[in-house]
């Protein structure tokens, strides 16, 4: 107000999720007590702001009521605005909003120098706004990255953050390989250990298993008691999905041998894990409500993988023929007795993956 004769000034920011150039006021200032009562009545012309935003130019009108370009701006007439300036909050990347200033005195108007000054102020304000937005965006991304990284490999997390619109509520049907792993004899183990040691043991176990899932390009779907479910082929698809899933299962069993050596040295009982895998079509996506959803897979493919895991003894990896055929690499397989599965006419062929 010291540098310009403006009587009312308002800074407005574009609503990021709104349409039709909707603006929200973030700061309103008036020159003196005389005009303070008019602050609450301030209505900024959408005609002016839309022109400034779309054309990315600053506007000076020394006689707003007579200006042809504002003939449809009813707020100009109704508020008795004599002269107005509107400048975009613009940076190299985008328009963030506008600064609007006006004069009500019918005998005093803005000058070209006033326009240049307010435009310069708007440019500096835009840089500040963009910096604040960038900091908030980075903070949100860090929180999102931390949350997603608990369940997905880093390259998938990066894709989600770069294109969040591609990961919304809803699902699609696609071919995936599902892996279930579960500790054998956990109930007996839990009965003979104190709760603190059991929790510490599970945390070490899940840390090892989840890291192996990520290393092999899988997505950690969920922890289920002392077991886990992982999917390969969603949200991103690769010809190596089935191969990576089998490799992950083998790595789990081999790493468990090393973990058991450490557990024995620390006085823990050894743990054994049974693993089951199946490849097929499943519904995958974010399932839940707007307030809480989980990226998961559902369907017969998931159920069959879970069934195989329940049949696998400690140290065993069982896969279906479908998974074996999808694999692009050779593994030592031993055919097992086929199993009958509900809603399937033919028995399901099984193979055990020999890893030791």
CSV table of N, CA and C in Angstrom, one decimal, residues 165-291:
chain,number,residue,atom,x,y,z
A,165,UNK,N,-2.2,-41.5,-10.9
A,165,UNK,CA,-3.6,-41.7,-11.5
A,165,UNK,C,-3.8,-43.1,-12.0
A,166,UNK,N,-2.7,-43.8,-12.3
A,166,UNK,CA,-2.8,-45.2,-12.8
A,166,UNK,C,-3.0,-46.2,-11.7
A,167,UNK,N,-3.0,-45.7,-10.5
A,167,UNK,CA,-3.2,-46.7,-9.3
A,167,UNK,C,-4.4,-46.1,-8.5
A,168,UNK,N,-5.6,-46.5,-8.9
A,168,UNK,CA,-6.8,-46.0,-8.2
A,168,UNK,C,-7.6,-47.2,-7.8
A,169,UNK,N,-8.7,-46.9,-7.0
A,169,UNK,CA,-9.6,-48.0,-6.6
A,169,UNK,C,-10.1,-48.7,-7.8
A,170,UNK,N,-10.2,-50.0,-7.7
A,170,UNK,CA,-10.7,-50.8,-8.8
A,170,UNK,C,-9.7,-51.8,-9.2
A,171,UNK,N,-10.1,-52.8,-10.0
A,171,UNK,CA,-9.2,-53.8,-10.4
A,171,UNK,C,-9.2,-54.2,-11.8
A,172,UNK,N,-8.2,-55.0,-12.2
A,172,UNK,CA,-8.2,-55.5,-13.6
A,172,UNK,C,-7.8,-57.0,-13.5
A,173,UNK,N,-8.2,-57.7,-14.5
A,173,UNK,CA,-7.8,-59.1,-14.6
A,173,UNK,C,-6.5,-59.3,-15.4
A,174,UNK,N,-5.5,-59.9,-14.8
A,174,UNK,CA,-4.3,-60.2,-15.5
A,174,UNK,C,-3.6,-61.4,-14.9
A,175,UNK,N,-2.6,-61.9,-15.7
A,175,UNK,CA,-1.9,-63.1,-15.3
A,175,UNK,C,-0.8,-62.7,-14.2
A,176,UNK,N,-0.8,-63.4,-13.1
A,176,UNK,CA,0.2,-63.2,-12.1
A,176,UNK,C,0.6,-64.5,-11.5
A,177,UNK,N,1.7,-64.5,-10.8
A,177,UNK,CA,2.2,-65.7,-10.1
A,177,UNK,C,2.1,-65.3,-8.6
A,178,UNK,N,1.3,-66.2,-7.8
A,178,UNK,CA,1.1,-65.9,-6.4
A,178,UNK,C,2.0,-66.8,-5.6
A,179,UNK,N,2.6,-66.3,-4.6
A,179,UNK,CA,3.4,-67.1,-3.7
A,179,UNK,C,2.9,-66.9,-2.2
A,180,UNK,N,2.7,-68.1,-1.6
A,180,UNK,CA,2.4,-68.1,-0.2
A,180,UNK,C,3.5,-68.8,0.6
A,181,UNK,N,3.9,-68.3,1.7
A,181,UNK,CA,4.9,-69.0,2.6
A,181,UNK,C,4.4,-68.9,4.0
A,182,UNK,N,4.6,-70.0,4.7
A,182,UNK,CA,4.0,-70.1,6.1
A,182,UNK,C,5.0,-70.9,6.9
A,183,UNK,N,5.2,-70.5,8.2
A,183,UNK,CA,6.0,-71.2,9.1
A,183,UNK,C,5.3,-72.5,9.6
A,184,UNK,N,6.0,-73.6,9.6
A,184,UNK,CA,5.5,-74.8,10.0
A,184,UNK,C,5.7,-75.0,11.5
A,185,UNK,N,4.7,-75.4,12.3
A,185,UNK,CA,4.9,-75.7,13.7
A,185,UNK,C,5.0,-74.4,14.5
A,186,UNK,N,4.4,-73.3,14.0
A,186,UNK,CA,4.6,-72.0,14.7
A,186,UNK,C,3.8,-72.1,16.1
A,187,UNK,N,2.7,-72.7,16.1
A,187,UNK,CA,1.9,-72.7,17.4
A,187,UNK,C,2.8,-73.4,18.5
A,188,UNK,N,3.4,-74.5,18.2
A,188,UNK,CA,4.3,-75.1,19.2
A,188,UNK,C,5.4,-74.2,19.6
A,189,UNK,N,6.0,-73.5,18.6
A,189,UNK,CA,7.1,-72.6,18.9
A,189,UNK,C,6.6,-71.5,19.8
A,190,UNK,N,5.5,-70.9,19.5
A,190,UNK,CA,4.9,-69.8,20.3
A,190,UNK,C,4.6,-70.2,21.7
A,191,UNK,N,4.2,-71.4,21.9
A,191,UNK,CA,3.9,-71.9,23.3
A,191,UNK,C,5.1,-72.0,24.2
A,192,UNK,N,6.3,-72.2,23.5
A,192,UNK,CA,7.5,-72.5,24.3
A,192,UNK,C,8.4,-71.3,24.4
A,193,UNK,N,8.0,-70.1,23.9
A,193,UNK,CA,8.8,-68.9,23.9
A,193,UNK,C,8.0,-67.8,24.5
A,194,UNK,N,8.7,-66.8,25.2
A,194,UNK,CA,8.0,-65.7,25.7
A,194,UNK,C,7.6,-64.7,24.5
A,195,UNK,N,6.5,-63.9,24.7
A,195,UNK,CA,6.0,-63.1,23.6
A,195,UNK,C,7.1,-62.2,23.0
A,196,UNK,N,7.9,-61.6,23.8
A,196,UNK,CA,8.9,-60.7,23.3
A,196,UNK,C,9.9,-61.4,22.3
A,197,UNK,N,10.3,-62.6,22.6
A,197,UNK,CA,11.2,-63.3,21.7
A,197,UNK,C,10.5,-63.7,20.5
A,198,UNK,N,9.2,-64.1,20.6
A,198,UNK,CA,8.4,-64.5,19.4
A,198,UNK,C,8.3,-63.3,18.4
A,199,UNK,N,8.0,-62.1,19.0
A,199,UNK,CA,7.8,-60.9,18.1
A,199,UNK,C,9.2,-60.6,17.5
A,200,UNK,N,10.3,-60.7,18.2
A,200,UNK,CA,11.6,-60.4,17.7
A,200,UNK,C,11.9,-61.4,16.6
A,201,UNK,N,11.6,-62.6,16.8
A,201,UNK,CA,11.8,-63.7,15.8
A,201,UNK,C,11.1,-63.4,14.5
A,202,UNK,N,9.8,-63.1,14.7
A,202,UNK,CA,8.9,-62.8,13.5
A,202,UNK,C,9.4,-61.6,12.7
A,203,UNK,N,9.8,-60.6,13.4
A,203,UNK,CA,10.3,-59.4,12.8
A,203,UNK,C,11.5,-59.7,11.9
A,204,UNK,N,12.4,-60.5,12.4
A,204,UNK,CA,13.6,-60.9,11.7
A,204,UNK,C,13.2,-61.7,10.5
A,205,UNK,N,12.3,-62.6,10.7
A,205,UNK,CA,11.9,-63.5,9.6
A,205,UNK,C,11.2,-62.7,8.5
A,206,UNK,N,10.3,-61.9,8.9
A,206,UNK,CA,9.5,-61.1,7.8
A,206,UNK,C,10.4,-60.1,7.1
A,207,UNK,N,11.4,-59.6,7.8
A,207,UNK,CA,12.3,-58.6,7.2
A,207,UNK,C,13.1,-59.4,6.1
A,208,UNK,N,13.6,-60.5,6.4
A,208,UNK,CA,14.3,-61.3,5.5
A,208,UNK,C,13.5,-61.7,4.3
A,209,UNK,N,12.3,-62.2,4.5
A,209,UNK,CA,11.4,-62.7,3.5
A,209,UNK,C,10.9,-61.5,2.6
A,210,UNK,N,10.5,-60.4,3.2
A,210,UNK,CA,10.0,-59.3,2.4
A,210,UNK,C,11.1,-58.7,1.5
A,211,UNK,N,12.4,-58.6,2.0
A,211,UNK,CA,13.5,-58.1,1.2
A,211,UNK,C,13.7,-59.0,0.0
A,212,UNK,N,13.6,-60.3,0.2
A,212,UNK,CA,13.7,-61.3,-0.9
A,212,UNK,C,12.6,-61.1,-2.0
A,213,UNK,N,11.4,-60.8,-1.5
A,213,UNK,CA,10.3,-60.5,-2.5
A,213,UNK,C,10.7,-59.3,-3.3
A,214,UNK,N,11.1,-58.3,-2.7
A,214,UNK,CA,11.5,-57.1,-3.4
A,214,UNK,C,12.7,-57.3,-4.4
A,215,UNK,N,13.7,-58.0,-3.9
A,215,UNK,CA,14.8,-58.3,-4.7
A,215,UNK,C,14.5,-59.0,-6.0
A,216,UNK,N,13.4,-59.8,-6.0
A,216,UNK,CA,13.0,-60.6,-7.1
A,216,UNK,C,11.8,-59.9,-7.9
A,217,UNK,N,11.6,-58.7,-7.6
A,217,UNK,CA,10.6,-57.9,-8.4
A,217,UNK,C,9.1,-58.2,-8.0
A,218,UNK,N,8.9,-58.7,-6.8
A,218,UNK,CA,7.6,-59.1,-6.4
A,218,UNK,C,7.0,-57.9,-5.5
A,219,UNK,N,5.7,-58.1,-5.3
A,219,UNK,CA,4.9,-57.2,-4.5
A,219,UNK,C,4.4,-57.9,-3.2
A,220,UNK,N,4.8,-57.4,-2.1
A,220,UNK,CA,4.3,-58.0,-0.8
A,220,UNK,C,2.9,-57.7,-0.6
A,221,UNK,N,2.0,-58.6,-0.7
A,221,UNK,CA,0.6,-58.4,-0.6
A,221,UNK,C,0.2,-58.2,0.8
A,222,UNK,N,0.5,-59.1,1.7
A,222,UNK,CA,0.1,-59.0,3.1
A,222,UNK,C,0.9,-60.0,3.9
A,223,UNK,N,0.9,-59.8,5.2
A,223,UNK,CA,1.3,-60.7,6.2
A,223,UNK,C,0.1,-61.4,6.8
A,224,UNK,N,0.1,-62.7,6.9
A,224,UNK,CA,-1.1,-63.4,7.4
A,224,UNK,C,-0.6,-64.3,8.6
A,225,UNK,N,-0.7,-63.7,9.8
A,225,UNK,CA,-0.2,-64.4,11.0
A,225,UNK,C,1.3,-64.6,10.9
A,226,UNK,N,1.7,-65.9,10.8
A,226,UNK,CA,3.1,-66.1,10.6
A,226,UNK,C,3.5,-66.5,9.2
A,227,UNK,N,2.6,-66.1,8.3
A,227,UNK,CA,2.8,-66.4,6.8
A,227,UNK,C,2.7,-65.1,6.1
A,228,UNK,N,3.0,-65.2,4.8
A,228,UNK,CA,2.9,-64.0,3.9
A,228,UNK,C,2.4,-64.4,2.5
A,229,UNK,N,1.9,-63.4,1.8
A,229,UNK,CA,1.5,-63.6,0.4
A,229,UNK,C,2.2,-62.5,-0.4
A,230,UNK,N,2.7,-63.0,-1.5
A,230,UNK,CA,3.4,-62.1,-2.5
A,230,UNK,C,2.9,-62.3,-3.9
A,231,UNK,N,2.9,-61.3,-4.7
A,231,UNK,CA,2.5,-61.5,-6.1
A,231,UNK,C,3.5,-61.0,-7.0
A,232,UNK,N,3.7,-61.7,-8.1
A,232,UNK,CA,4.6,-61.3,-9.2
A,232,UNK,C,3.9,-61.1,-10.5
A,233,UNK,N,4.0,-59.9,-11.1
A,233,UNK,CA,3.2,-59.6,-12.3
A,233,UNK,C,2.2,-58.5,-12.1
A,234,UNK,N,2.2,-57.9,-10.9
A,234,UNK,CA,1.3,-56.8,-10.6
A,234,UNK,C,2.0,-55.9,-9.5
A,235,UNK,N,1.9,-54.6,-9.6
A,235,UNK,CA,1.2,-53.9,-10.7
A,235,UNK,C,2.0,-53.8,-12.0
A,236,UNK,N,3.2,-54.2,-12.1
A,236,UNK,CA,3.9,-54.2,-13.4
A,236,UNK,C,4.1,-55.7,-13.8
A,237,UNK,N,4.1,-55.9,-15.2
A,237,UNK,CA,4.2,-57.2,-15.8
A,237,UNK,C,5.5,-57.4,-16.4
A,238,UNK,N,6.0,-58.6,-16.3
A,238,UNK,CA,7.3,-59.0,-16.9
A,238,UNK,C,7.2,-60.5,-17.4
A,239,UNK,N,7.9,-60.8,-18.5
A,239,UNK,CA,7.9,-62.2,-18.9
A,239,UNK,C,8.6,-63.1,-17.9
A,240,UNK,N,9.3,-62.5,-17.0
A,240,UNK,CA,10.1,-63.2,-16.0
A,240,UNK,C,9.3,-63.4,-14.7
A,241,UNK,N,8.1,-63.1,-14.6
A,241,UNK,CA,7.3,-63.1,-13.3
A,241,UNK,C,7.3,-64.5,-12.7
A,242,UNK,N,7.0,-65.5,-13.4
A,242,UNK,CA,6.9,-66.8,-12.9
A,242,UNK,C,8.3,-67.3,-12.5
A,243,UNK,N,9.3,-67.0,-13.3
A,243,UNK,CA,10.7,-67.4,-13.0
A,243,UNK,C,11.2,-66.7,-11.8
A,244,UNK,N,10.9,-65.4,-11.6
A,244,UNK,CA,11.3,-64.6,-10.5
A,244,UNK,C,10.6,-65.1,-9.2
A,245,UNK,N,9.4,-65.6,-9.3
A,245,UNK,CA,8.7,-66.1,-8.2
A,245,UNK,C,9.3,-67.4,-7.7
A,246,UNK,N,9.7,-68.3,-8.6
A,246,UNK,CA,10.3,-69.5,-8.2
A,246,UNK,C,11.7,-69.2,-7.6
A,247,UNK,N,12.4,-68.3,-8.2
A,247,UNK,CA,13.8,-67.9,-7.7
A,247,UNK,C,13.6,-67.4,-6.3
A,248,UNK,N,12.6,-66.6,-6.1
A,248,UNK,CA,12.3,-66.0,-4.8
A,248,UNK,C,12.1,-67.1,-3.7
A,249,UNK,N,11.3,-68.1,-4.1
A,249,UNK,CA,11.0,-69.2,-3.2
A,249,UNK,C,12.2,-69.9,-2.8
A,250,UNK,N,13.1,-70.2,-3.8
A,250,UNK,CA,14.3,-70.9,-3.6
A,250,UNK,C,15.2,-70.1,-2.7
A,251,UNK,N,15.3,-68.8,-2.9
A,251,UNK,CA,16.1,-67.9,-2.1
A,251,UNK,C,15.6,-67.9,-0.6
A,252,UNK,N,14.3,-67.9,-0.5
A,252,UNK,CA,13.7,-68.0,0.9
A,252,UNK,C,14.2,-69.2,1.6
A,253,UNK,N,14.1,-70.3,1.0
A,253,UNK,CA,14.5,-71.6,1.7
A,253,UNK,C,16.0,-71.6,2.0
A,254,UNK,N,16.8,-71.1,1.1
A,254,UNK,CA,18.3,-71.1,1.3
A,254,UNK,C,18.6,-70.1,2.4
A,255,UNK,N,18.0,-68.9,2.4
A,255,UNK,CA,18.3,-67.9,3.4
A,255,UNK,C,17.8,-68.3,4.8
A,256,UNK,N,16.7,-69.2,4.8
A,256,UNK,CA,16.2,-69.7,6.0
A,256,UNK,C,17.2,-70.6,6.7
A,257,UNK,N,18.0,-71.3,5.9
A,257,UNK,CA,19.0,-72.2,6.5
A,257,UNK,C,20.0,-71.3,7.2
A,258,UNK,N,20.4,-70.2,6.7
A,258,UNK,CA,21.4,-69.3,7.3
A,258,UNK,C,20.8,-68.7,8.6
A,259,UNK,N,19.5,-68.3,8.5
A,259,UNK,CA,18.8,-67.7,9.6
A,259,UNK,C,18.7,-68.7,10.8
A,260,UNK,N,18.4,-70.0,10.4
A,260,UNK,CA,18.3,-71.0,11.5
A,260,UNK,C,19.6,-71.2,12.2
A,261,UNK,N,20.8,-71.1,11.5
A,261,UNK,CA,22.1,-71.2,12.2
A,261,UNK,C,22.2,-70.1,13.2
A,262,UNK,N,21.8,-68.9,12.9
A,262,UNK,CA,21.9,-67.8,13.8
A,262,UNK,C,20.9,-68.0,15.0
A,263,UNK,N,19.7,-68.5,14.7
A,263,UNK,CA,18.7,-68.7,15.7
A,263,UNK,C,19.2,-69.8,16.7
A,264,UNK,N,19.8,-70.9,16.2
A,264,UNK,CA,20.3,-71.9,17.1
A,264,UNK,C,21.4,-71.3,18.1
A,265,UNK,N,22.2,-70.5,17.5
A,265,UNK,CA,23.3,-69.9,18.3
A,265,UNK,C,22.7,-69.0,19.4
A,266,UNK,N,21.6,-68.4,19.2
A,266,UNK,CA,20.9,-67.5,20.1
A,266,UNK,C,19.9,-68.2,21.0
A,267,UNK,N,19.8,-69.5,20.9
A,267,UNK,CA,19.0,-70.3,21.8
A,267,UNK,C,17.5,-70.4,21.3
A,268,UNK,N,17.2,-70.0,20.1
A,268,UNK,CA,15.9,-70.2,19.5
A,268,UNK,C,15.7,-71.6,18.9
A,269,UNK,N,14.5,-72.0,18.8
A,269,UNK,CA,14.2,-73.2,18.0
A,269,UNK,C,14.3,-72.9,16.5
A,270,UNK,N,14.6,-73.9,15.7
A,270,UNK,CA,14.7,-73.6,14.3
A,270,UNK,C,13.2,-73.5,13.8
A,271,UNK,N,13.1,-72.8,12.6
A,271,UNK,CA,11.8,-72.7,12.0
A,271,UNK,C,11.9,-73.2,10.6
A,272,UNK,N,10.8,-73.8,10.1
A,272,UNK,CA,10.7,-74.4,8.8
A,272,UNK,C,9.6,-73.7,8.1
A,273,UNK,N,9.7,-73.6,6.8
A,273,UNK,CA,8.7,-72.9,6.0
A,273,UNK,C,8.2,-73.7,4.8
A,274,UNK,N,6.9,-73.8,4.6
A,274,UNK,CA,6.4,-74.4,3.4
A,274,UNK,C,5.9,-73.3,2.4
A,275,UNK,N,6.2,-73.5,1.1
A,275,UNK,CA,5.9,-72.5,0.1
A,275,UNK,C,5.1,-73.1,-1.0
A,276,UNK,N,4.1,-72.3,-1.5
A,276,UNK,CA,3.3,-72.8,-2.6
A,276,UNK,C,3.1,-71.7,-3.6
A,277,UNK,N,3.2,-72.0,-4.9
A,277,UNK,CA,3.1,-71.0,-6.0
A,277,UNK,C,2.1,-71.5,-7.1
A,278,UNK,N,1.4,-70.6,-7.7
A,278,UNK,CA,0.5,-70.9,-8.8
A,278,UNK,C,0.4,-69.7,-9.7
A,279,UNK,N,0.3,-69.9,-11.0
A,279,UNK,CA,0.3,-68.8,-12.0
A,279,UNK,C,-1.1,-68.9,-12.7
A,280,UNK,N,-1.7,-67.8,-12.8
A,280,UNK,CA,-3.0,-67.8,-13.5
A,280,UNK,C,-3.6,-66.4,-13.5
A,281,UNK,N,-4.8,-66.2,-14.0
A,281,UNK,CA,-5.5,-65.0,-14.1
A,281,UNK,C,-6.1,-64.6,-12.7
A,282,UNK,N,-5.9,-63.4,-12.2
A,282,UNK,CA,-6.5,-63.0,-11.0
A,282,UNK,C,-6.9,-61.5,-11.1
A,283,UNK,N,-7.8,-61.1,-10.3
A,283,UNK,CA,-8.2,-59.7,-10.2
A,283,UNK,C,-7.3,-59.0,-9.3
A,284,UNK,N,-6.6,-58.0,-9.8
A,284,UNK,CA,-5.6,-57.2,-9.0
A,284,UNK,C,-5.9,-55.8,-9.0
A,285,UNK,N,-5.7,-55.1,-7.9
A,285,UNK,CA,-5.9,-53.6,-7.9
A,285,UNK,C,-6.1,-53.2,-6.4
A,286,UNK,N,-6.4,-51.9,-6.3
A,286,UNK,CA,-6.7,-51.3,-5.0
A,286,UNK,C,-8.2,-51.7,-4.6
A,287,UNK,N,-8.3,-52.5,-3.6
A,287,UNK,CA,-9.6,-52.9,-3.2
A,287,UNK,C,-9.9,-52.4,-1.7
A,288,UNK,N,-11.1,-51.8,-1.5
A,288,UNK,CA,-11.4,-51.3,-0.2
A,288,UNK,C,-12.3,-50.1,-0.4
A,289,UNK,N,-12.2,-49.2,0.6
A,289,UNK,CA,-12.9,-47.9,0.5
A,289,UNK,C,-12.0,-46.8,0.2
A,290,UNK,N,-12.6,-45.6,0.1
A,290,UNK,CA,-11.9,-44.4,-0.2
A,290,UNK,C,-10.9,-44.0,0.9
A,291,UNK,N,-11.3,-44.4,2.2
A,291,UNK,CA,-10.5,-44.1,3.3
A,291,UNK,C,-9.4,-45.1,3.6
